[in-house]
């Protein structure tokens, strides 16, 4: 298990959303058991990130959502300034290679 630490800065107070380009490796039947991360912002509590409805064994953009909250996007109220995002490995077959933080609640993915 590992962590990915990403410092970032935003220019305006607001509500933001986290997205990542993610992949679940291995046989399709493993996908439901290897489909999440945890993340923290600025050293806060760990938040679960479920890779809901992700195509199997392909890279795809996924908005940070929690199954326990009905797969709704996790709003992140942030103040303008510097912040630190830490993504924590939770399951061995879940991968992430890009991250975006946006104020778009519908999670339009960045262009690759």
Short mmCIF file of C-alpha atoms in Angstrom, two decimals:
data_model
loop_
_atom_site.label_atom_id
_atom_site.label_comp_id
_atom_site.label_asym_id
_atom_site.label_seq_id
_atom_site.Cartn_x
_atom_site.Cartn_y
_atom_site.Cartn_z
CA UNK A 1 0.00 0.00 0.00
CA UNK A 2 1.18 3.48 -0.76
CA UNK A 3 0.20 7.09 -0.82
CA UNK A 4 0.25 9.84 -3.41
CA UNK A 5 0.74 13.37 -2.06
CA UNK A 6 -0.29 16.29 -4.28
CA UNK A 7 0.09 19.90 -3.16
CA UNK A 8 -2.26 22.27 -5.00
CA UNK A 9 -3.51 25.84 -4.84
CA UNK A 10 -6.90 27.34 -5.62
CA UNK A 11 -7.62 31.01 -6.21
CA UNK A 12 -11.21 31.29 -4.91
CA UNK A 13 -13.14 29.99 -1.92
CA UNK A 14 -15.74 27.50 -3.06
CA UNK A 15 -16.97 23.95 -3.32
CA UNK A 16 -14.71 21.68 -5.32
CA UNK A 17 -14.80 18.08 -6.53
CA UNK A 18 -12.03 15.53 -6.92
CA UNK A 19 -11.63 13.38 -10.02
CA UNK A 20 -9.04 10.83 -11.02
CA UNK A 21 -8.20 8.78 -14.07
CA UNK A 22 -8.49 5.31 -12.59
CA UNK A 23 -8.29 1.65 -13.49
CA UNK A 24 -9.21 -1.63 -11.80
CA UNK A 25 -6.84 -4.44 -12.80
CA UNK A 26 -7.41 -8.17 -12.87
CA UNK A 27 -10.37 -10.40 -13.64
CA UNK A 28 -13.75 -8.70 -13.91
CA UNK A 29 -15.12 -10.62 -10.92
CA UNK A 30 -12.44 -8.97 -8.72
CA UNK A 31 -13.58 -5.46 -9.66
CA UNK A 32 -16.15 -5.10 -6.88
CA UNK A 33 -13.57 -6.04 -4.27
CA UNK A 34 -10.78 -3.81 -5.59
CA UNK A 35 -12.54 -0.58 -6.43
CA UNK A 36 -11.69 2.14 -3.94
CA UNK A 37 -9.14 4.49 -2.40
CA UNK A 38 -9.13 6.75 0.63
CA UNK A 39 -8.14 10.40 0.42
CA UNK A 40 -7.55 13.29 2.78
CA UNK A 41 -7.41 17.04 2.27
CA UNK A 42 -5.11 19.07 4.50
CA UNK A 43 -4.67 16.24 7.01
CA UNK A 44 -8.40 15.82 7.66
CA UNK A 45 -10.33 12.60 8.11
CA UNK A 46 -9.97 9.86 5.51
CA UNK A 47 -12.77 9.87 2.96
CA UNK A 48 -13.57 6.74 0.96
CA UNK A 49 -13.48 7.07 -2.84
CA UNK A 50 -15.49 4.30 -4.53
CA UNK A 51 -14.77 3.77 -8.22
CA UNK A 52 -18.42 3.45 -9.09
CA UNK A 53 -19.47 2.29 -12.57
CA UNK A 54 -15.90 2.22 -13.86
CA UNK A 55 -15.29 0.17 -17.03
CA UNK A 56 -13.27 -2.93 -16.20
CA UNK A 57 -9.53 -3.01 -17.01
CA UNK A 58 -9.57 0.39 -18.78
CA UNK A 59 -8.43 3.85 -17.77
CA UNK A 60 -11.43 6.11 -17.17
CA UNK A 61 -12.19 9.30 -15.25
CA UNK A 62 -13.99 8.78 -11.94
CA UNK A 63 -15.36 11.46 -9.66
CA UNK A 64 -14.69 10.85 -5.94
CA UNK A 65 -17.93 9.32 -4.64
CA UNK A 66 -18.91 7.23 -1.64
CA UNK A 67 -21.18 4.21 -1.94
CA UNK A 68 -22.49 4.90 1.57
CA UNK A 69 -23.72 8.31 0.35
CA UNK A 70 -25.59 6.94 -2.65
CA UNK A 71 -22.67 7.43 -5.02
CA UNK A 72 -23.11 11.20 -4.92
CA UNK A 73 -20.02 13.30 -5.50
CA UNK A 74 -18.11 14.35 -2.39
CA UNK A 75 -18.26 18.17 -2.21
CA UNK A 76 -15.07 19.66 -0.81
CA UNK A 77 -15.54 23.17 0.63
CA UNK A 78 -12.13 24.81 0.31
CA UNK A 79 -10.73 28.25 1.04
CA UNK A 80 -8.50 30.02 -1.46
CA UNK A 81 -4.86 29.13 -0.92
CA UNK A 82 -2.55 26.13 -0.70
CA UNK A 83 -3.81 22.66 0.14
CA UNK A 84 -2.50 19.09 0.23
CA UNK A 85 -4.35 16.11 -1.20
CA UNK A 86 -3.19 12.65 -0.10
CA UNK A 87 -4.59 9.59 -1.87
CA UNK A 88 -4.17 6.40 0.15
CA UNK A 89 -4.05 2.94 -1.39
CA UNK A 90 -6.93 0.83 -0.07
CA UNK A 91 -7.15 -2.14 -2.43
CA UNK A 92 -4.27 -3.62 -4.44
CA UNK A 93 -5.87 -3.68 -7.90
CA UNK A 94 -7.13 -0.07 -7.94
CA UNK A 95 -4.87 2.32 -9.87
CA UNK A 96 -4.81 6.08 -10.43
CA UNK A 97 -2.55 8.03 -12.79
CA UNK A 98 -4.06 11.53 -13.06
CA UNK A 99 -5.97 13.82 -10.72
CA UNK A 100 -8.13 16.90 -11.29
CA UNK A 101 -9.83 19.22 -8.82
CA UNK A 102 -12.75 21.12 -10.30
CA UNK A 103 -15.70 23.26 -9.29
CA UNK A 104 -17.89 21.38 -11.79
CA UNK A 105 -20.34 19.26 -9.75
CA UNK A 106 -21.09 17.11 -12.80
CA UNK A 107 -17.48 16.05 -13.10
CA UNK A 108 -16.71 16.74 -16.74
CA UNK A 109 -13.34 15.01 -17.19
CA UNK A 110 -10.31 16.92 -18.39
CA UNK A 111 -9.17 16.22 -21.93
CA UNK A 112 -6.41 13.62 -21.99
#
